JSON list of C-alpha atoms in Angstrom, two decimals:
[
{"chain": "Z", "resi": 1, "resn": "MET", "atom": "CA", "xyz": [-59.69, 111.73, 47.90]},
{"chain": "Z", "resi": 2, "resn": "VAL", "atom": "CA", "xyz": [-63.48, 111.73, 48.10]},
{"chain": "Z", "resi": 3, "resn": "THR", "atom": "CA", "xyz": [-65.24, 111.69, 44.76]},
{"chain": "Z", "resi": 4, "resn": "GLY", "atom": "CA", "xyz": [-68.72, 112.93, 44.09]},
{"chain": "Z", "resi": 5, "resn": "ARG", "atom": "CA", "xyz": [-70.42, 116.02, 42.83]},
{"chain": "Z", "resi": 6, "resn": "VAL", "atom": "CA", "xyz": [-69.75, 119.40, 44.36]},
{"chain": "Z", "resi": 7, "resn": "MET", "atom": "CA", "xyz": [-72.49, 122.02, 44.15]},
{"chain": "Z", "resi": 8, "resn": "ALA", "atom": "CA", "xyz": [-71.72, 125.73, 44.01]},
{"chain": "Z", "resi": 9, "resn": "LEU", "atom": "CA", "xyz": [-74.16, 128.52, 44.79]},
{"chain": "Z", "resi": 10, "resn": "ASP", "atom": "CA", "xyz": [-74.15, 132.18, 43.82]},
{"chain": "Z", "resi": 11, "resn": "LEU", "atom": "CA", "xyz": [-76.67, 133.45, 46.35]},
{"chain": "Z", "resi": 12, "resn": "GLY", "atom": "CA", "xyz": [-78.40, 136.68, 45.40]},
{"chain": "Z", "resi": 13, "resn": "LYS", "atom": "CA", "xyz": [-81.33, 138.55, 46.85]},
{"chain": "Z", "resi": 14, "resn": "VAL", "atom": "CA", "xyz": [-83.63, 137.56, 43.96]},
{"chain": "Z", "resi": 15, "resn": "ARG", "atom": "CA", "xyz": [-81.98, 134.49, 42.40]},
{"chain": "Z", "resi": 16, "resn": "VAL", "atom": "CA", "xyz": [-79.63, 131.64, 43.31]},
{"chain": "Z", "resi": 17, "resn": "GLY", "atom": "CA", "xyz": [-77.27, 130.41, 40.63]},
{"chain": "Z", "resi": 18, "resn": "VAL", "atom": "CA", "xyz": [-76.47, 126.71, 40.90]},
{"chain": "Z", "resi": 19, "resn": "ALA", "atom": "CA", "xyz": [-73.56, 124.87, 39.31]},
{"chain": "Z", "resi": 20, "resn": "LEU", "atom": "CA", "xyz": [-72.30, 121.29, 39.64]},
{"chain": "Z", "resi": 21, "resn": "SER", "atom": "CA", "xyz": [-69.04, 119.49, 39.17]},
{"chain": "Z", "resi": 22, "resn": "ASP", "atom": "CA", "xyz": [-68.86, 116.17, 37.40]},
{"chain": "Z", "resi": 23, "resn": "PRO", "atom": "CA", "xyz": [-68.65, 113.17, 39.80]},
{"chain": "Z", "resi": 24, "resn": "LEU", "atom": "CA", "xyz": [-64.82, 113.04, 39.51]},
{"chain": "Z", "resi": 25, "resn": "GLY", "atom": "CA", "xyz": [-64.41, 116.76, 40.19]},
{"chain": "Z", "resi": 26, "resn": "TYR", "atom": "CA", "xyz": [-62.81, 117.77, 36.88]},
{"chain": "Z", "resi": 27, "resn": "THR", "atom": "CA", "xyz": [-65.38, 120.17, 35.42]},
{"chain": "Z", "resi": 28, "resn": "ALA", "atom": "CA", "xyz": [-67.78, 122.84, 36.64]},
{"chain": "Z", "resi": 29, "resn": "GLN", "atom": "CA", "xyz": [-71.02, 123.28, 34.73]},
{"chain": "Z", "resi": 30, "resn": "PRO", "atom": "CA", "xyz": [-73.91, 125.75, 35.20]},
{"chain": "Z", "resi": 31, "resn": "LEU", "atom": "CA", "xyz": [-77.04, 123.85, 36.23]},
{"chain": "Z", "resi": 32, "resn": "LEU", "atom": "CA", "xyz": [-79.96, 126.21, 36.83]},
{"chain": "Z", "resi": 33, "resn": "THR", "atom": "CA", "xyz": [-81.20, 129.42, 38.38]},
{"chain": "Z", "resi": 34, "resn": "LEU", "atom": "CA", "xyz": [-83.59, 129.30, 41.32]},
{"chain": "Z", "resi": 35, "resn": "TRP", "atom": "CA", "xyz": [-85.84, 132.31, 41.77]},
{"chain": "Z", "resi": 36, "resn": "ARG", "atom": "CA", "xyz": [-85.94, 132.98, 45.50]},
{"chain": "Z", "resi": 37, "resn": "LYS", "atom": "CA", "xyz": [-89.26, 132.58, 47.30]},
{"chain": "Z", "resi": 38, "resn": "SER", "atom": "CA", "xyz": [-88.63, 132.24, 51.03]},
{"chain": "Z", "resi": 39, "resn": "ARG", "atom": "CA", "xyz": [-85.67, 131.01, 53.03]},
{"chain": "Z", "resi": 40, "resn": "SER", "atom": "CA", "xyz": [-87.39, 127.71, 53.87]},
{"chain": "Z", "resi": 41, "resn": "GLU", "atom": "CA", "xyz": [-88.56, 127.10, 50.28]},
{"chain": "Z", "resi": 42, "resn": "ASP", "atom": "CA", "xyz": [-85.11, 127.98, 48.92]},
{"chain": "Z", "resi": 43, "resn": "LEU", "atom": "CA", "xyz": [-83.51, 125.48, 51.31]},
{"chain": "Z", "resi": 44, "resn": "ARG", "atom": "CA", "xyz": [-86.06, 122.79, 50.39]},
{"chain": "Z", "resi": 45, "resn": "SER", "atom": "CA", "xyz": [-85.35, 123.30, 46.68]},
{"chain": "Z", "resi": 46, "resn": "LEU", "atom": "CA", "xyz": [-81.60, 123.09, 47.25]},
{"chain": "Z", "resi": 47, "resn": "LEU", "atom": "CA", "xyz": [-81.94, 119.97, 49.42]},
{"chain": "Z", "resi": 48, "resn": "ARG", "atom": "CA", "xyz": [-83.93, 118.29, 46.61]},
{"chain": "Z", "resi": 49, "resn": "LEU", "atom": "CA", "xyz": [-81.15, 119.12, 44.14]},
{"chain": "Z", "resi": 50, "resn": "ILE", "atom": "CA", "xyz": [-78.51, 117.85, 46.57]},
{"chain": "Z", "resi": 51, "resn": "ARG", "atom": "CA", "xyz": [-80.29, 114.50, 46.82]},
{"chain": "Z", "resi": 52, "resn": "LYS", "atom": "CA", "xyz": [-81.04, 114.28, 43.10]},
{"chain": "Z", "resi": 53, "resn": "TYR", "atom": "CA", "xyz": [-77.44, 114.89, 42.04]},
{"chain": "Z", "resi": 54, "resn": "GLU", "atom": "CA", "xyz": [-75.84, 113.03, 44.99]},
{"chain": "Z", "resi": 55, "resn": "VAL", "atom": "CA", "xyz": [-73.86, 116.08, 46.05]},
{"chain": "Z", "resi": 56, "resn": "VAL", "atom": "CA", "xyz": [-71.06, 115.44, 48.59]},
{"chain": "Z", "resi": 57, "resn": "GLU", "atom": "CA", "xyz": [-69.91, 119.01, 49.24]},
{"chain": "Z", "resi": 58, "resn": "ILE", "atom": "CA", "xyz": [-71.22, 122.55, 48.73]},
{"chain": "Z", "resi": 59, "resn": "VAL", "atom": "CA", "xyz": [-69.37, 125.77, 47.90]},
{"chain": "Z", "resi": 60, "resn": "VAL", "atom": "CA", "xyz": [-71.16, 129.06, 48.55]},
{"chain": "Z", "resi": 61, "resn": "GLY", "atom": "CA", "xyz": [-69.92, 132.31, 47.05]},
{"chain": "Z", "resi": 62, "resn": "ASN", "atom": "CA", "xyz": [-68.95, 134.72, 49.85]},
{"chain": "Z", "resi": 63, "resn": "PRO", "atom": "CA", "xyz": [-69.71, 138.29, 48.71]},
{"chain": "Z", "resi": 64, "resn": "LEU", "atom": "CA", "xyz": [-66.85, 140.23, 50.32]},
{"chain": "Z", "resi": 65, "resn": "HIS", "atom": "CA", "xyz": [-66.09, 143.86, 49.58]},
{"chain": "Z", "resi": 66, "resn": "MET", "atom": "CA", "xyz": [-63.20, 144.45, 47.15]},
{"chain": "Z", "resi": 67, "resn": "SER", "atom": "CA", "xyz": [-61.10, 145.36, 50.23]},
{"chain": "Z", "resi": 68, "resn": "GLY", "atom": "CA", "xyz": [-61.72, 141.86, 51.58]},
{"chain": "Z", "resi": 69, "resn": "ASP", "atom": "CA", "xyz": [-63.94, 143.16, 54.38]},
{"chain": "Z", "resi": 70, "resn": "MET", "atom": "CA", "xyz": [-67.24, 141.45, 55.05]},
{"chain": "Z", "resi": 71, "resn": "SER", "atom": "CA", "xyz": [-70.23, 143.08, 53.35]},
{"chain": "Z", "resi": 72, "resn": "PRO", "atom": "CA", "xyz": [-73.67, 143.22, 54.98]},
{"chain": "Z", "resi": 73, "resn": "TRP", "atom": "CA", "xyz": [-74.90, 140.71, 52.40]},
{"chain": "Z", "resi": 74, "resn": "ALA", "atom": "CA", "xyz": [-71.97, 138.38, 53.27]},
{"chain": "Z", "resi": 75, "resn": "ALA", "atom": "CA", "xyz": [-73.31, 138.02, 56.83]},
{"chain": "Z", "resi": 76, "resn": "LYS", "atom": "CA", "xyz": [-76.68, 136.87, 55.44]},
{"chain": "Z", "resi": 77, "resn": "VAL", "atom": "CA", "xyz": [-75.01, 134.51, 52.95]},
{"chain": "Z", "resi": 78, "resn": "GLN", "atom": "CA", "xyz": [-72.89, 133.01, 55.73]},
{"chain": "Z", "resi": 79, "resn": "ALA", "atom": "CA", "xyz": [-75.98, 132.46, 57.89]},
{"chain": "Z", "resi": 80, "resn": "PHE", "atom": "CA", "xyz": [-77.72, 130.77, 54.94]},
{"chain": "Z", "resi": 81, "resn": "ALA", "atom": "CA", "xyz": [-74.63, 128.60, 54.35]},
{"chain": "Z", "resi": 82, "resn": "GLY", "atom": "CA", "xyz": [-74.65, 127.59, 58.02]},
{"chain": "Z", "resi": 83, "resn": "GLU", "atom": "CA", "xyz": [-78.28, 126.58, 57.84]},
{"chain": "Z", "resi": 84, "resn": "LEU", "atom": "CA", "xyz": [-77.64, 124.64, 54.61]},
{"chain": "Z", "resi": 85, "resn": "ARG", "atom": "CA", "xyz": [-74.72, 122.85, 56.32]},
{"chain": "Z", "resi": 86, "resn": "GLU", "atom": "CA", "xyz": [-76.96, 121.93, 59.25]},
{"chain": "Z", "resi": 87, "resn": "ARG", "atom": "CA", "xyz": [-79.91, 120.78, 57.14]},
{"chain": "Z", "resi": 88, "resn": "SER", "atom": "CA", "xyz": [-77.89, 118.89, 54.51]},
{"chain": "Z", "resi": 89, "resn": "GLY", "atom": "CA", "xyz": [-75.29, 117.35, 56.82]},
{"chain": "Z", "resi": 90, "resn": "LEU", "atom": "CA", "xyz": [-72.67, 118.13, 54.17]},
{"chain": "Z", "resi": 91, "resn": "PRO", "atom": "CA", "xyz": [-69.50, 120.20, 54.31]},
{"chain": "Z", "resi": 92, "resn": "VAL", "atom": "CA", "xyz": [-70.26, 123.75, 53.14]},
{"chain": "Z", "resi": 93, "resn": "GLN", "atom": "CA", "xyz": [-67.31, 125.92, 52.15]},
{"chain": "Z", "resi": 94, "resn": "LEU", "atom": "CA", "xyz": [-67.41, 129.67, 51.69]},
{"chain": "Z", "resi": 95, "resn": "TRP", "atom": "CA", "xyz": [-65.44, 130.89, 48.67]},
{"chain": "Z", "resi": 96, "resn": "ASP", "atom": "CA", "xyz": [-64.50, 134.46, 47.81]},
{"chain": "Z", "resi": 97, "resn": "GLU", "atom": "CA", "xyz": [-66.76, 135.42, 44.93]},
{"chain": "Z", "resi": 98, "resn": "ARG", "atom": "CA", "xyz": [-65.31, 138.85, 44.17]},
{"chain": "Z", "resi": 99, "resn": "LEU", "atom": "CA", "xyz": [-65.31, 139.43, 40.41]},
{"chain": "Z", "resi": 100, "resn": "SER", "atom": "CA", "xyz": [-67.23, 136.19, 39.67]},
{"chain": "Z", "resi": 101, "resn": "SER", "atom": "CA", "xyz": [-70.12, 138.14, 38.09]},
{"chain": "Z", "resi": 102, "resn": "ILE", "atom": "CA", "xyz": [-67.70, 140.11, 35.92]},
{"chain": "Z", "resi": 103, "resn": "ALA", "atom": "CA", "xyz": [-66.08, 136.84, 34.79]},
{"chain": "Z", "resi": 104, "resn": "ALA", "atom": "CA", "xyz": [-69.54, 135.38, 34.10]},
{"chain": "Z", "resi": 105, "resn": "HIS", "atom": "CA", "xyz": [-70.45, 138.36, 31.90]},
{"chain": "Z", "resi": 106, "resn": "GLU", "atom": "CA", "xyz": [-67.16, 137.95, 30.00]},
{"chain": "Z", "resi": 107, "resn": "ILE", "atom": "CA", "xyz": [-67.88, 134.25, 29.43]},
{"chain": "Z", "resi": 108, "resn": "LEU", "atom": "CA", "xyz": [-71.36, 135.06, 28.09]},
{"chain": "Z", "resi": 109, "resn": "ASP", "atom": "CA", "xyz": [-69.92, 137.82, 25.86]},
{"chain": "Z", "resi": 110, "resn": "GLU", "atom": "CA", "xyz": [-67.36, 135.39, 24.43]},
{"chain": "Z", "resi": 111, "resn": "ALA", "atom": "CA", "xyz": [-70.11, 132.83, 23.82]},
{"chain": "Z", "resi": 112, "resn": "GLY", "atom": "CA", "xyz": [-72.12, 135.44, 21.91]},
{"chain": "Z", "resi": 113, "resn": "HIS", "atom": "CA", "xyz": [-74.97, 135.37, 24.42]},
{"chain": "Z", "resi": 114, "resn": "GLY", "atom": "CA", "xyz": [-77.18, 138.42, 24.06]},
{"chain": "Z", "resi": 115, "resn": "LYS", "atom": "CA", "xyz": [-77.64, 140.87, 26.92]},
{"chain": "Z", "resi": 116, "resn": "ARG", "atom": "CA", "xyz": [-81.43, 140.71, 26.88]},
{"chain": "Z", "resi": 117, "resn": "ASP", "atom": "CA", "xyz": [-81.99, 137.35, 28.62]},
{"chain": "Z", "resi": 118, "resn": "ARG", "atom": "CA", "xyz": [-78.86, 137.26, 30.78]},
{"chain": "Z", "resi": 119, "resn": "LYS", "atom": "CA", "xyz": [-80.75, 137.38, 34.06]},
{"chain": "Z", "resi": 120, "resn": "TYR", "atom": "CA", "xyz": [-81.86, 133.79, 33.38]},
{"chain": "Z", "resi": 121, "resn": "VAL", "atom": "CA", "xyz": [-78.30, 132.42, 33.15]},
{"chain": "Z", "resi": 122, "resn": "ILE", "atom": "CA", "xyz": [-75.84, 134.90, 34.68]},
{"chain": "Z", "resi": 123, "resn": "ASP", "atom": "CA", "xyz": [-76.17, 133.56, 38.23]},
{"chain": "Z", "resi": 124, "resn": "GLN", "atom": "CA", "xyz": [-75.62, 129.94, 37.24]},
{"chain": "Z", "resi": 125, "resn": "VAL", "atom": "CA", "xyz": [-72.58, 130.93, 35.15]},
{"chain": "Z", "resi": 126, "resn": "ALA", "atom": "CA", "xyz": [-71.27, 132.92, 38.15]},
{"chain": "Z", "resi": 127, "resn": "ALA", "atom": "CA", "xyz": [-71.79, 129.80, 40.30]},
{"chain": "Z", "resi": 128, "resn": "ALA", "atom": "CA", "xyz": [-69.73, 127.80, 37.78]},
{"chain": "Z", "resi": 129, "resn": "VAL", "atom": "CA", "xyz": [-66.98, 130.45, 37.97]},
{"chain": "Z", "resi": 130, "resn": "ILE", "atom": "CA", "xyz": [-67.02, 130.17, 41.78]},
{"chain": "Z", "resi": 131, "resn": "LEU", "atom": "CA", "xyz": [-66.87, 126.37, 41.58]},
{"chain": "Z", "resi": 132, "resn": "ARG", "atom": "CA", "xyz": [-64.05, 126.40, 39.03]},
{"chain": "Z", "resi": 133, "resn": "GLY", "atom": "CA", "xyz": [-62.00, 128.77, 41.21]},
{"chain": "Z", "resi": 134, "resn": "TRP", "atom": "CA", "xyz": [-62.53, 126.60, 44.28]},
{"chain": "Z", "resi": 135, "resn": "MET", "atom": "CA", "xyz": [-61.65, 123.41, 42.36]},
{"chain": "Z", "resi": 136, "resn": "GLU", "atom": "CA", "xyz": [-58.49, 124.96, 40.91]},
{"chain": "Z", "resi": 137, "resn": "ALA", "atom": "CA", "xyz": [-57.36, 126.16, 44.35]},
{"chain": "Z", "resi": 138, "resn": "LYS", "atom": "CA", "xyz": [-57.96, 122.69, 45.78]},
{"chain": "Z", "resi": 139, "resn": "GLN", "atom": "CA", "xyz": [-55.97, 121.06, 42.95]},
{"chain": "Z", "resi": 140, "resn": "GLN", "atom": "CA", "xyz": [-53.10, 123.53, 43.42]},
{"chain": "Z", "resi": 141, "resn": "ALA", "atom": "CA", "xyz": [-53.02, 122.84, 47.17]},
{"chain": "Z", "resi": 142, "resn": "ALA", "atom": "CA", "xyz": [-52.91, 119.07, 46.50]},
{"chain": "Z", "resi": 143, "resn": "ALA", "atom": "CA", "xyz": [-50.10, 119.55, 43.96]},
{"chain": "Z", "resi": 144, "resn": "ARG", "atom": "CA", "xyz": [-48.11, 121.67, 46.46]},
{"chain": "Z", "resi": 145, "resn": "ALA", "atom": "CA", "xyz": [-48.59, 119.05, 49.18]},
{"chain": "Z", "resi": 146, "resn": "ALA", "atom": "CA", "xyz": [-47.47, 116.28, 46.83]},
{"chain": "Z", "resi": 147, "resn": "GLN", "atom": "CA", "xyz": [-44.40, 118.30, 45.84]},
{"chain": "Z", "resi": 148, "resn": "GLU", "atom": "CA", "xyz": [-43.54, 118.95, 49.48]},
{"chain": "Z", "resi": 149, "resn": "GLN", "atom": "CA", "xyz": [-43.83, 115.22, 50.23]},
{"chain": "Z", "resi": 150, "resn": "SER", "atom": "CA", "xyz": [-41.60, 114.42, 47.27]},
{"chain": "Z", "resi": 151, "resn": "ASP", "atom": "CA", "xyz": [-39.02, 117.00, 48.37]},
{"chain": "Z", "resi": 152, "resn": "LEU", "atom": "CA", "xyz": [-39.06, 115.61, 51.90]},
{"chain": "Z", "resi": 153, "resn": "ARG", "atom": "CA", "xyz": [-38.55, 112.03, 50.66]},
{"chain": "Z", "resi": 154, "resn": "GLU", "atom": "CA", "xyz": [-35.64, 113.17, 48.48]},
{"chain": "Z", "resi": 155, "resn": "LYS", "atom": "CA", "xyz": [-34.07, 115.00, 51.40]},
{"chain": "Z", "resi": 156, "resn": "GLU", "atom": "CA", "xyz": [-34.45, 111.99, 53.69]},
{"chain": "Z", "resi": 157, "resn": "ALA", "atom": "CA", "xyz": [-33.02, 109.69, 51.02]},
{"chain": "Z", "resi": 158, "resn": "GLY", "atom": "CA", "xyz": [-30.03, 112.04, 50.59]},
{"chain": "Z", "resi": 159, "resn": "GLU", "atom": "CA", "xyz": [-29.37, 112.10, 54.33]},
{"chain": "Z", "resi": 160, "resn": "GLY", "atom": "CA", "xyz": [-29.43, 108.31, 54.48]},
{"chain": "Z", "resi": 161, "resn": "GLU", "atom": "CA", "xyz": [-26.54, 107.95, 52.05]}
]
């Protein structure tokens, strides 16, 4: 298993929320909010962060409709993710971000964070929610694979008797 930081992005029209995992991939933490300027400047800023934090993989929230269909914004996010993949040379995964903003608001409510200044942190918290969901799914898939291997070994051992 490759270790290193994973970066998650909640890409909006005005802001980009950025979150990072720890180097071992156990936790997801909000990092910062980038205010969008231009596509090229946004990519440059993200590439600087990728180098600074030694990121090894990137997860980008994919804004699908609740039905699961692709939204118009999802096409733009996917194009941005493709360009980030090309420019960074890193694996870039798209992750379903439906309800991540709702979860981020709930987290801020529970933390007692006022509604007035939320626009400065909501996107980075949403990025952390996206990253946490992706990490949990990856851990569950690894656990299932390990269980399947164990079951197969047990079956083979039983047949050998």
